[in-house]
PDB file of C-alpha atoms in Angstrom:
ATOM      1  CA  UNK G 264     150.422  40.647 113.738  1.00  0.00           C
ATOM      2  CA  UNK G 265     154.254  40.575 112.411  1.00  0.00           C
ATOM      3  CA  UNK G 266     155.290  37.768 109.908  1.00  0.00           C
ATOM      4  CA  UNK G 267     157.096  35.128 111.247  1.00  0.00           C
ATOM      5  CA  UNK G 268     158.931  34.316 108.035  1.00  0.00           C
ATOM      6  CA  UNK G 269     160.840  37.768 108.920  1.00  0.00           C
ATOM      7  CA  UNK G 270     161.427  35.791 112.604  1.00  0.00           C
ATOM      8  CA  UNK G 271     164.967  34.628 113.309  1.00  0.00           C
ATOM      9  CA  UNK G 272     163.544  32.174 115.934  1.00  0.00           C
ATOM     10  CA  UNK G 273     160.871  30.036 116.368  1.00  0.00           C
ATOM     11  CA  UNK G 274     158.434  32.160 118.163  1.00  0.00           C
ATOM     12  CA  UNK G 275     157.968  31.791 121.804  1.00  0.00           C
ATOM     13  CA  UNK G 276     154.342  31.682 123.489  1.00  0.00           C
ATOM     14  CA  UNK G 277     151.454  29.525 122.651  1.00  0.00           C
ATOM     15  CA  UNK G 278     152.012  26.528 120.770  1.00  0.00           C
ATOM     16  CA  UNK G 279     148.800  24.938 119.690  1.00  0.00           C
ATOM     17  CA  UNK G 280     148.883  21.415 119.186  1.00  0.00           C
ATOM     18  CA  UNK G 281     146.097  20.098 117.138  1.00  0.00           C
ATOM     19  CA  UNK G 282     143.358  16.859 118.271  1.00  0.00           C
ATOM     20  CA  UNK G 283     143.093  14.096 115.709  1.00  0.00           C
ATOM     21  CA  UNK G 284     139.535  14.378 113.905  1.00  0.00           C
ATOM     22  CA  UNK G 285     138.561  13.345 110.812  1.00  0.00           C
ATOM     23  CA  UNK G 286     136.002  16.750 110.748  1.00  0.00           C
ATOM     24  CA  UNK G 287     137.833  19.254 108.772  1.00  0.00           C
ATOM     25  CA  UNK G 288     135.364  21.922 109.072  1.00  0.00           C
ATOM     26  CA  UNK G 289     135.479  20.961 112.732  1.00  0.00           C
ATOM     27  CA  UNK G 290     139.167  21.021 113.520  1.00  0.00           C
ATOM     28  CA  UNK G 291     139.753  24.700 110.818  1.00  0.00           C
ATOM     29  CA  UNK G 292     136.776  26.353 113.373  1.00  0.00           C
ATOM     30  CA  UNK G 293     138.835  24.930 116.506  1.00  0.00           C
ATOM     31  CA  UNK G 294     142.695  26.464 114.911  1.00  0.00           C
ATOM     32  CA  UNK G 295     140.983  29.823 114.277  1.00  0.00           C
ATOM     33  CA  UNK G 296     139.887  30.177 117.397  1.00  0.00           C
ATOM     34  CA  UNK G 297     143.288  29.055 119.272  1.00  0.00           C
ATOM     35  CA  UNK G 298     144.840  31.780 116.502  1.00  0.00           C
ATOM     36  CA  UNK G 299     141.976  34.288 117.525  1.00  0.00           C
ATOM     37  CA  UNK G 300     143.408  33.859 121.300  1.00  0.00           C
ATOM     38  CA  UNK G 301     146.601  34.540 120.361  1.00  0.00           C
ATOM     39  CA  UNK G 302     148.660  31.059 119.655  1.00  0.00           C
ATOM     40  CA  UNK G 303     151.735  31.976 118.371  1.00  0.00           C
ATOM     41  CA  UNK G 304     152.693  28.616 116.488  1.00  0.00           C
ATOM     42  CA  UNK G 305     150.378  25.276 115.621  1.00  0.00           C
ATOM     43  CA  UNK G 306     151.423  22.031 114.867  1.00  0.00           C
ATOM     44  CA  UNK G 307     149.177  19.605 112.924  1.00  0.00           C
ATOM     45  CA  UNK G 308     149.591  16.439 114.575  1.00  0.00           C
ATOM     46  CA  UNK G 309     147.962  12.978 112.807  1.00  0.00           C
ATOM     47  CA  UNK G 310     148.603   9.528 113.347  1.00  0.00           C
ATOM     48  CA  UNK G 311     146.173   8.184 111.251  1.00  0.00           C
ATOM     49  CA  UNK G 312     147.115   6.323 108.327  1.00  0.00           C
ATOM     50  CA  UNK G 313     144.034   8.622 105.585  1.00  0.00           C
ATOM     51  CA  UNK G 314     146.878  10.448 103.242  1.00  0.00           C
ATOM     52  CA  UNK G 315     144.290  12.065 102.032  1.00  0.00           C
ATOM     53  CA  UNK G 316     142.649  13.641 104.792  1.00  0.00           C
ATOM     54  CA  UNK G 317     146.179  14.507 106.195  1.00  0.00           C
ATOM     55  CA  UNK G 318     147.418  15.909 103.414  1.00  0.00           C
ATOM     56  CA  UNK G 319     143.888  18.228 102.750  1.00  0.00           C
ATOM     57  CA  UNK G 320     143.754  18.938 106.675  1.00  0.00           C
ATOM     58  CA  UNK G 321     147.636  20.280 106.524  1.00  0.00           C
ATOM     59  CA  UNK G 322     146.970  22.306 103.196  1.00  0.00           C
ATOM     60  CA  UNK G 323     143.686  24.164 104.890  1.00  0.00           C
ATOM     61  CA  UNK G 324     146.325  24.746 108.028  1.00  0.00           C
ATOM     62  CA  UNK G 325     148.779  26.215 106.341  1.00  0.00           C
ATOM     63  CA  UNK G 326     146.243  28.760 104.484  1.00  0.00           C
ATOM     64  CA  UNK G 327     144.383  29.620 107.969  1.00  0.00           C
ATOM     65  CA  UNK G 328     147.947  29.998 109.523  1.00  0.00           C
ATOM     66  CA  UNK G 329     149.254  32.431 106.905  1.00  0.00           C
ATOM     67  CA  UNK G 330     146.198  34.782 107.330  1.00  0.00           C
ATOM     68  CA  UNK G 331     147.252  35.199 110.920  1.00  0.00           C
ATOM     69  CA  UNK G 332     151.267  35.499 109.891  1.00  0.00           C
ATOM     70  CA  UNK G 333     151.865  32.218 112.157  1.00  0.00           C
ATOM     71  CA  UNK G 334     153.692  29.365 111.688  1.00  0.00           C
ATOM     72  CA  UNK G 335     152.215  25.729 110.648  1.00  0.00           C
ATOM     73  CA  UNK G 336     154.354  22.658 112.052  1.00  0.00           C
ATOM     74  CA  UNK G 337     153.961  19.407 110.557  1.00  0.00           C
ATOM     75  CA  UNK G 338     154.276  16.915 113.245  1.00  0.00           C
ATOM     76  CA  UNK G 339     156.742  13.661 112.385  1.00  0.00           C
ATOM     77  CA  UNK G 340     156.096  13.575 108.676  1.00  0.00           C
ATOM     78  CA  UNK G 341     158.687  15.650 106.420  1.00  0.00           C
ATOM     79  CA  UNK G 342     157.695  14.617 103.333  1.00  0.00           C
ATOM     80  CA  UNK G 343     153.472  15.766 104.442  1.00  0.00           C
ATOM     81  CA  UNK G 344     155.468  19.235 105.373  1.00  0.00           C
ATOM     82  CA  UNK G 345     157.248  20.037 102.316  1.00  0.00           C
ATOM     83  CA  UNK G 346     154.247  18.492 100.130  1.00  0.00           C
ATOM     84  CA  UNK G 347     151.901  20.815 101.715  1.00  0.00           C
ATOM     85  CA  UNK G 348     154.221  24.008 102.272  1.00  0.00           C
ATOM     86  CA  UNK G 349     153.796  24.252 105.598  1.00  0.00           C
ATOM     87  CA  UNK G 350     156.574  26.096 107.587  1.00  0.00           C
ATOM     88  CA  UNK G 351     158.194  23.149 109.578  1.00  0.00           C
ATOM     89  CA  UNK G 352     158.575  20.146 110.651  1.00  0.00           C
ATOM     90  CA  UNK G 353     158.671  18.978 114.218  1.00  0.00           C
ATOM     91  CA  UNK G 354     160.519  15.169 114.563  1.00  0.00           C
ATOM     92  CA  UNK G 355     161.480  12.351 117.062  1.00  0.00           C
ATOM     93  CA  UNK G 356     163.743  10.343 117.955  1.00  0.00           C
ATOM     94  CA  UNK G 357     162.684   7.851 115.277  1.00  0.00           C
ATOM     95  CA  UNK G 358     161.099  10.136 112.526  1.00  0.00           C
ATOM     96  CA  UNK G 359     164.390  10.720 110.536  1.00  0.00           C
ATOM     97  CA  UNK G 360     167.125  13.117 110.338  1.00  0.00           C
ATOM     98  CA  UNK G 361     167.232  16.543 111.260  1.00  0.00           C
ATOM     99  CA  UNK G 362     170.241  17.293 108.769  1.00  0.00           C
ATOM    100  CA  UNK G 363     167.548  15.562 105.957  1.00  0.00           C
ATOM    101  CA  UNK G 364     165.068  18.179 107.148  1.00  0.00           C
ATOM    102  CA  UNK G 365     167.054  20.732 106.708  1.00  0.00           C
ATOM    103  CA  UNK G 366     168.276  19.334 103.297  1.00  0.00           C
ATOM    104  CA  UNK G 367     164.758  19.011 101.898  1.00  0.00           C
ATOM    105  CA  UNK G 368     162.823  21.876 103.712  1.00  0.00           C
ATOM    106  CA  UNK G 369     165.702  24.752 102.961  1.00  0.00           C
ATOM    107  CA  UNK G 370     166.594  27.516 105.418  1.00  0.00           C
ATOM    108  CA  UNK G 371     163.309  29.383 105.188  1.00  0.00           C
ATOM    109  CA  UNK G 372     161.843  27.024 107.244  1.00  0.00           C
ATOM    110  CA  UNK G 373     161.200  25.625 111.271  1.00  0.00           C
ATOM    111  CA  UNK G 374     162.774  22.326 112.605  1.00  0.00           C
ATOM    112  CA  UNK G 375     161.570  21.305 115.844  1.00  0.00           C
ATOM    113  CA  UNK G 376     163.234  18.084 117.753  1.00  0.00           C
ATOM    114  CA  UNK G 377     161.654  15.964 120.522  1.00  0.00           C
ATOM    115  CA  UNK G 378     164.205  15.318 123.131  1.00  0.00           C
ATOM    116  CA  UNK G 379     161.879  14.181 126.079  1.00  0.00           C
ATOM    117  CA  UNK G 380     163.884  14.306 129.308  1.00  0.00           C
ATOM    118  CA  UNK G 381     167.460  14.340 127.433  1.00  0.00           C
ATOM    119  CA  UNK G 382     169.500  17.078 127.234  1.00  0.00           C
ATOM    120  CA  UNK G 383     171.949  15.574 125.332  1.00  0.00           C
ATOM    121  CA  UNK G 384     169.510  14.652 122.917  1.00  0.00           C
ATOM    122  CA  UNK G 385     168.767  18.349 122.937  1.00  0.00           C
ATOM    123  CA  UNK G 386     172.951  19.559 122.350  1.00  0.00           C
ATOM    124  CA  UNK G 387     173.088  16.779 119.423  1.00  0.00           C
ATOM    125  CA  UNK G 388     169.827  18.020 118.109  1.00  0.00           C
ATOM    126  CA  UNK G 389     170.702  21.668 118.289  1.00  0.00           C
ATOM    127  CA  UNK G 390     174.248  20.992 116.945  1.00  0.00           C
ATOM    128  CA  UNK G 391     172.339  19.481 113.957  1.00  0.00           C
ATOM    129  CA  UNK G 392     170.373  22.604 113.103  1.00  0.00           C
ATOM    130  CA  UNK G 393     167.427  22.074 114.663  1.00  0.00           C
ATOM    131  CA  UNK G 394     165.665  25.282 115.358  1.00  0.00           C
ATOM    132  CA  UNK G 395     163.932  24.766 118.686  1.00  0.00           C
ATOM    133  CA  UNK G 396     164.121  21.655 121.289  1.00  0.00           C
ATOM    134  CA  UNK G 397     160.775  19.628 123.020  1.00  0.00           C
ATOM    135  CA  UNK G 398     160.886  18.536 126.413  1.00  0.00           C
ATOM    136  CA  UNK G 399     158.424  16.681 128.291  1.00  0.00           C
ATOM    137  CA  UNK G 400     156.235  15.102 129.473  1.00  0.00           C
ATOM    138  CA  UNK G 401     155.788  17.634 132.419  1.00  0.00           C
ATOM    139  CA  UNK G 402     152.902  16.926 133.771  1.00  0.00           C
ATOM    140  CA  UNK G 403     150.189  13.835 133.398  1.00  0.00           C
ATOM    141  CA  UNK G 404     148.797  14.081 129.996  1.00  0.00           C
ATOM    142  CA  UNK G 405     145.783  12.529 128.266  1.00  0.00           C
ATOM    143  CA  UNK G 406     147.428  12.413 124.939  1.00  0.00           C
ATOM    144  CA  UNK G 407     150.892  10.244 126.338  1.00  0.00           C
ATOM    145  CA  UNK G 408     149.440   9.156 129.433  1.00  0.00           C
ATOM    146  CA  UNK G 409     152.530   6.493 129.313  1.00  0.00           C
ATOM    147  CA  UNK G 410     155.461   9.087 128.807  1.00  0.00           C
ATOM    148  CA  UNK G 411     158.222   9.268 130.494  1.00  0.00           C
ATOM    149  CA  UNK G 412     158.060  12.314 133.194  1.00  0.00           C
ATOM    150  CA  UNK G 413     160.483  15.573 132.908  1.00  0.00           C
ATOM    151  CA  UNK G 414     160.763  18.051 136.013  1.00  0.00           C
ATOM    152  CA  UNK G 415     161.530  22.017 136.150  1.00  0.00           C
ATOM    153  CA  UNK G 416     165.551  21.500 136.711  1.00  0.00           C
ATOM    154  CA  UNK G 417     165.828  19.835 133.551  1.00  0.00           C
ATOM    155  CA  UNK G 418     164.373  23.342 131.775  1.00  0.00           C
ATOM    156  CA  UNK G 419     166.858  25.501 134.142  1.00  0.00           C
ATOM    157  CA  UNK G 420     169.637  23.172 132.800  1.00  0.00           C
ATOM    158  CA  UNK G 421     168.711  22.966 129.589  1.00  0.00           C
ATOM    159  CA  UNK G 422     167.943  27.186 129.671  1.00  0.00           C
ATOM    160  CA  UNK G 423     171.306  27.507 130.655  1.00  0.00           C
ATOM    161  CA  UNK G 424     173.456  24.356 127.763  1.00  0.00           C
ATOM    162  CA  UNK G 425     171.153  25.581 124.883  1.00  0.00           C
ATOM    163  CA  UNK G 426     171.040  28.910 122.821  1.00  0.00           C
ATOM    164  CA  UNK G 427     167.847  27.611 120.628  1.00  0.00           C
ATOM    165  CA  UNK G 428     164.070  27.920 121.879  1.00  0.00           C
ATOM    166  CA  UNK G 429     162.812  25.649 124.356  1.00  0.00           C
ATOM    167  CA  UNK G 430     159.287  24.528 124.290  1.00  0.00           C
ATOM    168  CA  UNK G 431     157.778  22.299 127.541  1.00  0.00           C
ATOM    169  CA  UNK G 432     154.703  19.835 126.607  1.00  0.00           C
ATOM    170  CA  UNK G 433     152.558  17.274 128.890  1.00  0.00           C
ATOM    171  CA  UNK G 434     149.947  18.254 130.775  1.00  0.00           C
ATOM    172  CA  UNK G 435     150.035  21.743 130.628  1.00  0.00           C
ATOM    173  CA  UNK G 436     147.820  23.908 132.112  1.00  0.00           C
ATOM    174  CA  UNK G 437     147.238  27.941 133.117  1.00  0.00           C
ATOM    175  CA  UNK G 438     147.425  26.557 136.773  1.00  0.00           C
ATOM    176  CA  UNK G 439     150.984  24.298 136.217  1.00  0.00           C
ATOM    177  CA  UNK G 440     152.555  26.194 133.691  1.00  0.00           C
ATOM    178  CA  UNK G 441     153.749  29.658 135.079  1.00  0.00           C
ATOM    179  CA  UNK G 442     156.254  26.821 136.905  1.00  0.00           C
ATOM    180  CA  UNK G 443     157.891  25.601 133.112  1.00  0.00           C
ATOM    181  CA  UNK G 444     158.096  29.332 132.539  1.00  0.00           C
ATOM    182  CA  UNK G 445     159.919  30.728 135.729  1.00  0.00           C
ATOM    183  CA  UNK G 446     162.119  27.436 134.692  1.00  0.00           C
ATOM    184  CA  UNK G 447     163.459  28.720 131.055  1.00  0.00           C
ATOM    185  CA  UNK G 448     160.625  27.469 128.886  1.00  0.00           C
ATOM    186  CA  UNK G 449     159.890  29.185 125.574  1.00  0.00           C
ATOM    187  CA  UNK G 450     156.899  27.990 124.538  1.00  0.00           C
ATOM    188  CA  UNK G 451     154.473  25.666 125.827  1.00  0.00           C
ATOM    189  CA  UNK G 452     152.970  23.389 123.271  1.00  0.00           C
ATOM    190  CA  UNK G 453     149.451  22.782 124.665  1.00  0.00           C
ATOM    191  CA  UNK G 454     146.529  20.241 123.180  1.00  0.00           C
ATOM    192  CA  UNK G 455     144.223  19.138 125.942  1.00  0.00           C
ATOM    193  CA  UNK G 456     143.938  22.433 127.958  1.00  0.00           C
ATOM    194  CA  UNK G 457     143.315  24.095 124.447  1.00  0.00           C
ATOM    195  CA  UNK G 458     141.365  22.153 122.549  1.00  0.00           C
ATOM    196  CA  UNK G 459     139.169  20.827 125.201  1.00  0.00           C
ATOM    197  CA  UNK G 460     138.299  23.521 126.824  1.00  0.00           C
ATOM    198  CA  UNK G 461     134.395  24.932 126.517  1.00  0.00           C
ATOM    199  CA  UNK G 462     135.498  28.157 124.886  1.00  0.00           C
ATOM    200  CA  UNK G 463     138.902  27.186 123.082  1.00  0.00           C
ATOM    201  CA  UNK G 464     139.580  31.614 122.240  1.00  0.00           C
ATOM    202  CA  UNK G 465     139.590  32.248 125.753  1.00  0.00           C
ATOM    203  CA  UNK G 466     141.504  29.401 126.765  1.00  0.00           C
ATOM    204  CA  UNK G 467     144.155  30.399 124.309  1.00  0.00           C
ATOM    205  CA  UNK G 468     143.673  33.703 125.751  1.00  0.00           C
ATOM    206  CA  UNK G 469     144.225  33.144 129.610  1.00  0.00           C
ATOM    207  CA  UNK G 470     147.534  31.005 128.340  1.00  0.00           C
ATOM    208  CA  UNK G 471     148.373  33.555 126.321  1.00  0.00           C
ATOM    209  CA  UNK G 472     148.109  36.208 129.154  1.00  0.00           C
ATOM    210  CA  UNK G 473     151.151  34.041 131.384  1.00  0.00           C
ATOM    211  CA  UNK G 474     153.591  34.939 128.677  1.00  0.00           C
ATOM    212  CA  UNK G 475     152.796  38.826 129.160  1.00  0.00           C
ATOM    213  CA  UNK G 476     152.713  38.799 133.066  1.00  0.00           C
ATOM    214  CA  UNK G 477     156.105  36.517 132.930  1.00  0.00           C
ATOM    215  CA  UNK G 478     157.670  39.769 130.602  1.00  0.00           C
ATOM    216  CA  UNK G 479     156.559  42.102 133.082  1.00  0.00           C
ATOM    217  CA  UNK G 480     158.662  40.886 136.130  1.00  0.00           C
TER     218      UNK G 480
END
């Protein structure tokens, strides 16, 4: 598998996002797998308020990621990211500055932006430096059943405005998202069709397998 610290751009396919556990062993067996299937980027994602188990969970991340030459995100929490070496950090509206980031984390290194259903959010975030743009939600999702819905002509749009990586989120599944990528997505950042399915390697797998049919037309 190449290295993707000799990657000019994020890298597009499978972007794992991780469930919120407080089983380490658990959630390490549950990334390998999703790496095993071919996820081409992960992003720890933790809302909990245990520093330590976030910090020890994002350190045993990293390590699994690097054996497997893929990227580890830190979602919302820049100074977790650059305490823990991981490779990025992906931020919202109302997690801090992008040009901070960038500051603190150094060139070598991802930033990912939320923009939801704005593309101007996405131009101010890309004129920032971020290195790849977030839309979403897409479809109904058990994670943000409450967000705020984005549709197909927003990725055609934004496909068109933006010269950065687009990833689509919400909902996604093998069934919904061959849709987001005849539409200009990237990357499709995925969590409950992942992580909740029965045999998470295979899942990764048949997700995995819509990026290759989509280069082959």
């Amino acid at each position: 598998m190449p290295d993707f610290r000799a990657m000019l751009e994020f890298p597009g396919g499978i972007y794992a996002i991780t469930p919120e556990t407080a089983d380490t062993e658990r959630l390490l067996s549950q990334v390998e797998a999703a790496l095993a299937g071919g996820a081409a980027a992960v992003q720890y994602r933790d809302k909990s308020g245990d520093v330590a188990r976030r910090h020890e969970q994002a350190s045993e991340l990293v390590a699994l990621c690097r054996r497997f030459g893929v990227p580890l995100i830190v979602n919302d929490d820049l100074r977790l990211a650059d305490l823990t070496g991981a490779d990025g950090v992906h931020l919202g509206r109302d997690d801090g500055s992008l040009r901070e980031a960038r500051i603190i984390l150094g060139r070598g290194k991802f930033i990912g932006a939320s923009c939801y259903q704005s593309l101007e959010l996405a131009q101010a975030a890309q004129a920032a430096g971020a290195d790849y743009v977030a839309f979403g939600s897409f479809f109904p999702s058990p994670t943000k059943p409450a967000a705020g819905r984005a549709d197909a002509a927003l990725l055609r749009e934004a496909a068109r405005a933006l010269s950065i990586p687009i990833v689509a989120i919400g909902g996604i599944t093998p069934a919904n998202a061959p849709a987001l990528l005849d539409a200009g997505a990237d990357s499709l950042a995925v969590l409950s069709a992942l992580f909740g399915a029965p045999d998470i390697r295979a899942a990764a797998h048949a997700l995995n397998q819509l990026f290759a049919t989509e280069s082959e037309q």
